[in-house]
Coordinates of C-alpha atoms in Angstrom, one line a residue:
X1352 CA 0.0 0.0 0.0
X1353 CA 1.4 3.4 -1.0
X1354 CA 1.3 5.9 1.9
X1355 CA 0.5 9.6 1.3
X1356 CA 2.8 12.5 1.8
X1357 CA 1.3 14.3 4.7
X1358 CA 1.4 18.2 4.6
X1359 CA 0.7 20.2 7.7
X1360 CA -0.6 23.7 6.7
X1361 CA -3.1 24.8 4.0
X1362 CA -1.7 28.1 2.9
X1363 CA -0.1 28.9 -0.4
X1364 CA 3.1 27.0 0.4
X1365 CA 1.3 23.8 1.6
X1366 CA -1.2 23.8 -1.2
X1367 CA 1.3 24.5 -3.9
X1368 CA 3.7 21.7 -2.8
X1369 CA 0.6 19.4 -2.6
X1370 CA -0.4 20.5 -6.1
X1371 CA 3.0 19.9 -7.6
X1372 CA 3.2 16.4 -6.0
X1373 CA -0.3 15.2 -7.0
X1374 CA 0.0 16.4 -10.6
X1375 CA 3.0 14.1 -10.8
X1376 CA 1.3 11.1 -9.3
X1377 CA 2.4 11.3 -5.7
X1378 CA -0.6 10.9 -3.3
X1379 CA -1.0 13.8 -0.8
X1380 CA -3.1 14.4 2.3
X1381 CA -3.1 17.9 3.6
X1382 CA -4.2 19.1 7.0
X1383 CA -5.4 22.6 7.8
X1384 CA -6.4 23.7 11.2
X1385 CA -9.0 26.2 10.0
X1386 CA -10.0 27.0 6.3
X1387 CA -7.4 26.4 3.6
X1388 CA -6.0 29.6 2.2
X1389 CA -7.5 32.0 4.7
X1390 CA -4.5 32.7 6.9
X1391 CA -1.3 34.6 6.2
X1392 CA -1.5 33.9 2.4
X1393 CA -5.0 35.5 2.3
X1394 CA -3.7 38.5 4.2
X1395 CA -0.7 39.3 2.0
X1396 CA -0.5 41.8 -0.9
X1397 CA 0.6 39.4 -3.7
X1398 CA 3.7 41.4 -4.7
X1399 CA 6.3 39.6 -6.7
X1400 CA 9.1 42.1 -6.2
X1401 CA 12.6 40.8 -5.9
X1402 CA 14.2 43.9 -7.4
X1403 CA 12.3 46.4 -5.2
X1404 CA 12.9 44.3 -2.1
X1405 CA 16.6 43.5 -2.5
X1406 CA 18.6 44.0 0.7
X1407 CA 22.3 44.9 0.8
X1408 CA 23.3 41.7 2.6
X1409 CA 20.9 39.2 1.1
X1410 CA 22.2 38.4 -2.4
X1411 CA 21.7 34.7 -2.1
X1412 CA 18.1 35.2 -1.1
X1413 CA 17.7 37.7 -3.9
X1414 CA 18.9 35.1 -6.5
X1415 CA 16.4 32.6 -5.0
X1416 CA 13.6 35.2 -5.2
X1417 CA 14.5 36.1 -8.8
X1418 CA 14.5 32.5 -9.9
X1419 CA 11.1 32.0 -8.4
X1420 CA 9.8 35.1 -10.3
X1421 CA 11.1 33.6 -13.5
X1422 CA 9.1 30.5 -12.9
X1423 CA 5.9 32.4 -12.0
X1424 CA 4.2 32.7 -15.5
X1425 CA 4.4 28.9 -16.1
X1426 CA 3.3 28.1 -12.6
X1427 CA 0.3 30.5 -12.9
X1428 CA -0.6 28.8 -16.2
X1429 CA -0.6 25.3 -14.6
X1430 CA -2.7 26.4 -11.7
X1431 CA -5.2 28.2 -13.9
X1432 CA -5.4 25.3 -16.3
X1433 CA -6.0 22.8 -13.4
X1434 CA -8.5 25.0 -11.5
X1435 CA -10.2 26.9 -14.3
X1436 CA -9.7 30.1 -12.3
X1437 CA -7.6 33.2 -12.9
X1438 CA -4.9 34.2 -10.4
X1439 CA -4.7 37.8 -11.9
X1440 CA -0.9 37.7 -12.8
X1441 CA 0.0 41.3 -13.7
X1442 CA 3.3 42.6 -15.1
X1443 CA 3.1 46.4 -15.1
X1444 CA 6.1 46.8 -12.8
X1445 CA 6.8 48.6 -9.5
X1446 CA 7.5 52.2 -8.7
X1447 CA 9.7 52.8 -5.7
X1448 CA 9.1 56.5 -4.8
X1449 CA 10.7 59.1 -2.5
X1450 CA 8.6 61.9 -1.1
X1451 CA 11.3 64.2 0.1
X1452 CA 15.1 64.9 -0.2
X1453 CA 16.1 62.5 2.6
X1454 CA 14.0 59.7 1.1
X1455 CA 15.6 60.5 -2.3
X1456 CA 19.1 60.1 -0.9
X1457 CA 18.2 56.7 0.6
X1458 CA 16.6 55.7 -2.6
X1459 CA 19.6 56.7 -4.6
X1460 CA 21.8 54.5 -2.5
X1461 CA 19.4 51.6 -3.1
X1462 CA 19.4 52.4 -6.8
X1463 CA 23.2 52.3 -7.1
X1464 CA 23.3 49.0 -5.3
X1465 CA 20.6 47.6 -7.6
X1466 CA 22.6 48.8 -10.7
X1467 CA 25.8 47.3 -9.2
X1468 CA 24.0 43.9 -9.0
X1469 CA 22.9 44.2 -12.7
X1470 CA 19.2 44.8 -12.0
X1471 CA 16.9 46.2 -14.6
X1472 CA 15.9 49.4 -12.9
X1473 CA 15.5 53.0 -14.1
X1474 CA 16.0 56.3 -12.2
X1475 CA 13.2 58.7 -12.7
X1476 CA 12.5 62.3 -11.7
X1477 CA 9.2 63.1 -10.0
X1478 CA 7.8 64.3 -13.3
X1479 CA 8.9 61.2 -15.1
X1480 CA 7.3 59.0 -12.4
X1481 CA 4.0 60.7 -13.1
X1482 CA 4.4 59.9 -16.8
X1483 CA 4.6 56.2 -15.8
X1484 CA 1.8 56.4 -13.1
X1485 CA -0.3 59.6 -13.2
X1486 CA -1.7 59.1 -9.8
X1487 CA 1.5 59.5 -7.8
X1488 CA 2.0 62.7 -6.0
X1489 CA 3.2 65.7 -8.1
X1490 CA 5.7 66.6 -5.3
X1491 CA 7.7 63.4 -5.5
X1492 CA 11.4 64.0 -5.3
X1493 CA 12.4 60.9 -7.3
X1494 CA 11.5 57.3 -8.1
X1495 CA 13.0 54.0 -9.3
X1496 CA 11.1 52.0 -11.9
X1497 CA 11.5 48.2 -11.6
X1498 CA 9.7 46.8 -14.7
X1499 CA 10.5 43.2 -13.9
X1500 CA 8.7 43.2 -10.5
X1501 CA 5.2 41.9 -11.0
X1502 CA 2.2 40.9 -8.8
X1503 CA -0.6 38.4 -8.4
X1504 CA -3.9 38.5 -6.6
X1505 CA -3.1 36.3 -3.6
X1506 CA -6.7 35.8 -2.7
X1507 CA -7.5 34.5 -6.1
X1508 CA -4.3 32.4 -6.0
X1509 CA -5.2 30.5 -2.8
X1510 CA -8.7 29.8 -4.1
X1511 CA -7.3 28.5 -7.4
X1512 CA -4.6 26.4 -5.6
X1513 CA -7.2 24.8 -3.4
X1514 CA -9.3 23.9 -6.4
X1515 CA -6.3 22.7 -8.4
X1516 CA -5.0 20.5 -5.6
X1517 CA -8.3 18.7 -5.2
X1518 CA -8.9 18.5 -8.9
X1519 CA -5.6 16.7 -9.4
X1520 CA -6.5 14.2 -6.7
X1521 CA -5.2 15.7 -3.4
X1522 CA -7.1 15.0 -0.2
X1523 CA -7.8 18.1 2.0
X1524 CA -8.8 18.0 5.6
X1525 CA -10.0 21.4 6.9
X1526 CA -10.8 22.2 10.5
X1527 CA -8.3 19.5 11.4
X1528 CA -5.6 20.8 13.7
X1529 CA -2.4 18.7 13.8
X1530 CA -1.2 18.6 17.4
X1531 CA 2.1 16.7 16.8
X1532 CA 4.3 15.1 14.3
X1533 CA 5.8 11.7 14.9
X1534 CA 9.3 11.4 13.2
X1535 CA 10.3 8.2 11.7
X1536 CA 12.5 7.6 8.6
X1537 CA 10.2 4.9 7.2
X1538 CA 6.8 5.6 8.6
X1539 CA 6.5 9.2 9.9
X1540 CA 3.0 10.3 11.1
X1541 CA 0.9 13.1 12.4
X1542 CA -1.4 13.2 15.4
X1543 CA -4.5 15.4 15.1
X1544 CA -6.0 17.3 18.0
X1545 CA -8.7 14.7 18.0
X1546 CA -6.2 12.0 18.9
X1547 CA -6.1 10.3 15.5
X1548 CA -2.7 9.1 14.2
X1549 CA -2.2 9.1 10.5
X1550 CA 0.9 7.5 9.0
X1551 CA 2.6 8.7 5.8
X1552 CA 5.5 8.4 3.5
X1553 CA 6.9 11.8 4.5
X1554 CA 5.6 14.7 6.6
X1555 CA 6.0 18.3 5.4
X1556 CA 5.6 21.1 7.9
X1557 CA 4.3 24.1 6.1
X1558 CA 2.3 25.7 8.9
X1559 CA 3.8 29.2 8.7
X1560 CA 3.9 31.0 12.1
X1561 CA 2.4 27.9 13.7
X1562 CA 5.3 25.6 12.6
X1563 CA 7.1 26.0 15.9
X1564 CA 4.0 25.1 18.0
X1565 CA 3.9 21.5 16.8
X1566 CA 4.7 18.9 19.4
X1567 CA 6.9 15.8 18.7
X1568 CA 10.1 17.6 17.5
X1569 CA 13.3 17.8 19.5
X1570 CA 14.8 21.3 20.0
X1571 CA 17.3 20.9 17.1
X1572 CA 14.5 19.9 14.8
X1573 CA 12.0 22.6 15.9
X1574 CA 11.9 25.4 13.2
X1575 CA 13.1 28.7 14.7
X1576 CA 10.1 30.6 13.3
X1577 CA 8.5 33.6 15.0
X1578 CA 5.4 35.7 14.0
X1579 CA 6.0 39.3 12.8
X1580 CA 2.8 41.3 12.9
X1581 CA 1.8 43.3 9.8
X1582 CA -1.2 45.6 9.8
X1583 CA -2.9 46.3 6.5
X1584 CA -6.0 47.8 5.0
X1585 CA -7.9 47.6 1.8
X1586 CA -9.4 50.5 -0.2
X1587 CA -11.9 50.3 -3.0
X1588 CA -11.0 52.1 -6.2
X1589 CA -13.6 54.4 -7.9
X1590 CA -13.5 56.5 -11.0
X1591 CA -11.6 58.5 -12.1
X1592 CA -9.0 57.0 -9.7
X1593 CA -7.4 54.0 -11.6
X1594 CA -4.0 53.2 -10.1
X1595 CA -2.1 50.7 -12.3
X1596 CA 1.3 50.1 -10.8
X1597 CA 2.4 48.8 -7.4
X1598 CA 3.7 51.9 -5.5
X1599 CA 6.3 51.5 -2.7
X1600 CA 6.8 54.6 -0.6
X1601 CA 9.1 55.1 2.4
X1602 CA 6.2 54.3 4.9
X1603 CA 3.7 52.2 2.9
X1604 CA 3.0 50.3 -0.3
X1605 CA -0.1 50.2 -2.5
X1606 CA -0.9 47.2 -4.6
X1607 CA -3.9 47.6 -7.0
X1608 CA -5.8 44.6 -8.1
X1609 CA -7.9 44.1 -11.2
X1610 CA -11.2 43.8 -9.3
X1611 CA -10.7 47.4 -7.9
X1612 CA -9.2 46.5 -4.6
X1613 CA -6.1 48.4 -3.4
X1614 CA -4.1 46.6 -0.7
X1615 CA -2.1 48.9 1.5
X1616 CA 0.5 47.8 4.0
X1617 CA 2.2 47.0 6.1
X1618 CA 3.6 47.6 9.6
X1619 CA 6.3 45.4 11.0
X1620 CA 5.8 44.7 14.7
X1621 CA 7.4 42.2 17.1
X1622 CA 4.1 41.5 19.0
X1623 CA 4.0 37.7 19.1
X1624 CA 0.7 36.3 18.0
X1625 CA -1.3 39.5 18.7
X1626 CA -3.5 40.4 15.7
X1627 CA -5.1 43.6 17.1
X1628 CA -5.6 46.3 14.5
X1629 CA -4.6 49.6 16.1
X1630 CA -5.5 53.2 15.3
X1631 CA -1.8 54.1 15.2
X1632 CA -1.0 51.3 12.8
X1633 CA -3.7 52.4 10.4
X1634 CA -2.8 56.1 10.7
X1635 CA 0.8 55.4 9.8
X1636 CA -0.3 53.4 6.7
X1637 CA -2.8 56.0 5.6
X1638 CA -0.4 58.9 6.1
X1639 CA 2.4 57.0 4.3
X1640 CA 0.1 56.1 1.4
X1641 CA -1.4 59.6 1.1
X1642 CA 2.0 61.2 0.9
X1643 CA 2.9 59.3 -2.3
X1644 CA -0.6 58.7 -3.8
X1645 CA -2.8 61.6 -2.5
X1646 CA -5.9 60.4 -4.5
X1647 CA -6.5 57.7 -2.0
X1648 CA -8.0 60.3 0.4
X1649 CA -11.5 59.9 -1.0
X1650 CA -11.5 56.2 -1.5
X1651 CA -13.7 54.0 0.7
X1652 CA -12.0 51.6 3.2
X1653 CA -13.2 48.0 2.6
X1654 CA -11.3 46.1 5.2
X1655 CA -8.6 46.2 7.8
X1656 CA -6.6 43.3 9.3
X1657 CA -3.3 42.3 10.9
X1658 CA -1.5 39.3 9.6
X1659 CA 1.5 37.3 10.9
X1660 CA 4.6 36.8 8.8
X1661 CA 6.6 33.6 9.6
X1662 CA 10.2 34.9 10.1
X1663 CA 13.2 32.7 10.7
X1664 CA 16.3 34.0 12.6
X1665 CA 17.9 35.2 9.3
X1666 CA 14.6 36.0 7.6
X1667 CA 15.3 33.3 4.9
X1668 CA 13.0 30.3 4.5
X1669 CA 13.5 26.8 5.9
X1670 CA 13.3 24.3 3.1
X1671 CA 14.2 20.7 3.0
X1672 CA 15.0 17.9 5.4
X1673 CA 14.9 18.6 9.1
X1674 CA 16.9 17.0 11.9
X1675 CA 13.8 14.8 12.6
X1676 CA 13.7 11.6 10.5
X1677 CA 11.1 11.6 7.8
X1678 CA 10.1 15.2 8.5
X1679 CA 10.7 18.1 6.0
X1680 CA 10.2 21.8 6.5
X1681 CA 8.8 24.4 4.1
X1682 CA 8.3 27.4 6.3
X1683 CA 9.8 30.7 7.4
X1684 CA 9.2 32.6 4.2
X1685 CA 8.7 35.9 6.0
X1686 CA 7.7 38.6 3.5
X1687 CA 8.3 36.4 0.4
X1688 CA 5.8 33.6 0.7
X1689 CA 3.8 34.5 -2.4
X1690 CA 6.9 35.3 -4.5
X1691 CA 8.6 32.1 -3.5
X1692 CA 5.6 29.8 -4.1
X1693 CA 6.7 28.3 -7.5
X1694 CA 10.3 27.5 -6.6
X1695 CA 9.3 26.2 -3.1
X1696 CA 6.7 23.9 -4.6
X1697 CA 8.8 22.6 -7.5
X1698 CA 12.0 22.1 -5.6
X1699 CA 10.3 20.5 -2.5
X1700 CA 8.3 18.2 -4.8
X1701 CA 11.5 17.2 -6.5
X1702 CA 13.2 16.5 -3.2
X1703 CA 10.3 14.4 -2.0
X1704 CA 10.0 12.4 -5.2
X1705 CA 13.7 11.8 -5.9
X1706 CA 15.4 12.3 -2.6
X1707 CA 17.7 14.9 -4.1
X1708 CA 18.3 18.3 -2.6
X1709 CA 18.8 20.8 -5.4
X1710 CA 21.4 23.6 -5.4
X1711 CA 18.5 26.0 -5.0
X1712 CA 17.4 24.5 -1.7
X1713 CA 20.7 23.8 -0.2
X1714 CA 21.4 27.3 1.2
X1715 CA 18.1 27.3 3.0
X1716 CA 18.4 24.0 4.8
X1717 CA 16.4 23.9 8.1
X1718 CA 19.5 22.5 9.7
X1719 CA 21.7 25.5 9.1
X1720 CA 21.1 27.0 12.6
X1721 CA 21.7 23.7 14.5
X1722 CA 24.7 22.8 12.3
X1723 CA 26.2 26.2 13.0
X1724 CA 26.3 25.4 16.7
X1725 CA 28.0 22.0 16.2
X1726 CA 31.7 21.9 17.1
X1727 CA 34.0 22.0 14.1
X1728 CA 35.2 18.6 13.1
X1729 CA 38.7 17.9 11.7
X1730 CA 38.8 16.4 8.3

């Protein structure tokens, strides 16, 4: 009897790994403690922006992000074909804008670093930025245009992934919290909160910020993932306002969707699992958004929320075999979960099916933190 791969977590990462496995003939059972696709993945903004988000000391992560973006169009086509649903992949590009002289100086440093790394970016004056996107503020000091940065509607994506996963033969158990994993090289298992033990071929922990809460793992196998709170809000576009590009200002970003939603975010707060929406958080976002796109002032507010990003110690994902036999990790994606969906799904599916850890996954081994603590061994 062939045992299923067991996936814990029904967000974008868990669903996409499951989808890539079942479409290749590997049976999968996925467990989600609430409703699949309605957690962190649903609360994101859907930006696919490796060029805009490059950090000075994260070149290895940037290369990983960039490769995932390269794979996005084909991945989107597969998901749409299997689900019959659009994920609203858009390629207008991103404008990174500066609203005053200090912000322009900081932006220029970023631009020079981007150019040194060979990125496809263009420096714009404030007037030139308005030629690209007429709804940015006329007082902008400068901007950088990143045409290769794209976006997707993350809410449509999670719905399409869920449909595609089940359409290809995956088994989904919602409202089924997993309490513990049971490591074993040959027959790993999960134990649900209801006390049921389900054995599998491999267990994949893709539970985002909840990955660390699972019982059954030794300290060296427990993923060092913490929640980072991000408050966001959603506006509703109305004529004549018709923002087309993702706008990233010093204090807020705005991501317009094809259905008229404009997602604004996001704060970054070390508040544990607190998801309270605060007046101060919303004020900061609205002020930061209004400074760079003043037309939002008259738009209706549809929704507010606070999501939890799963962050590792170095803010890079945990992907691959853990120190627990038979248990793999796919968590800790922090701000890049939607962007990294294709490469995570494809490379994790390859690892599970062939046993081979690709060069793409190797730098993000879940064991990198525990291995770093081990005493150096002589050759």
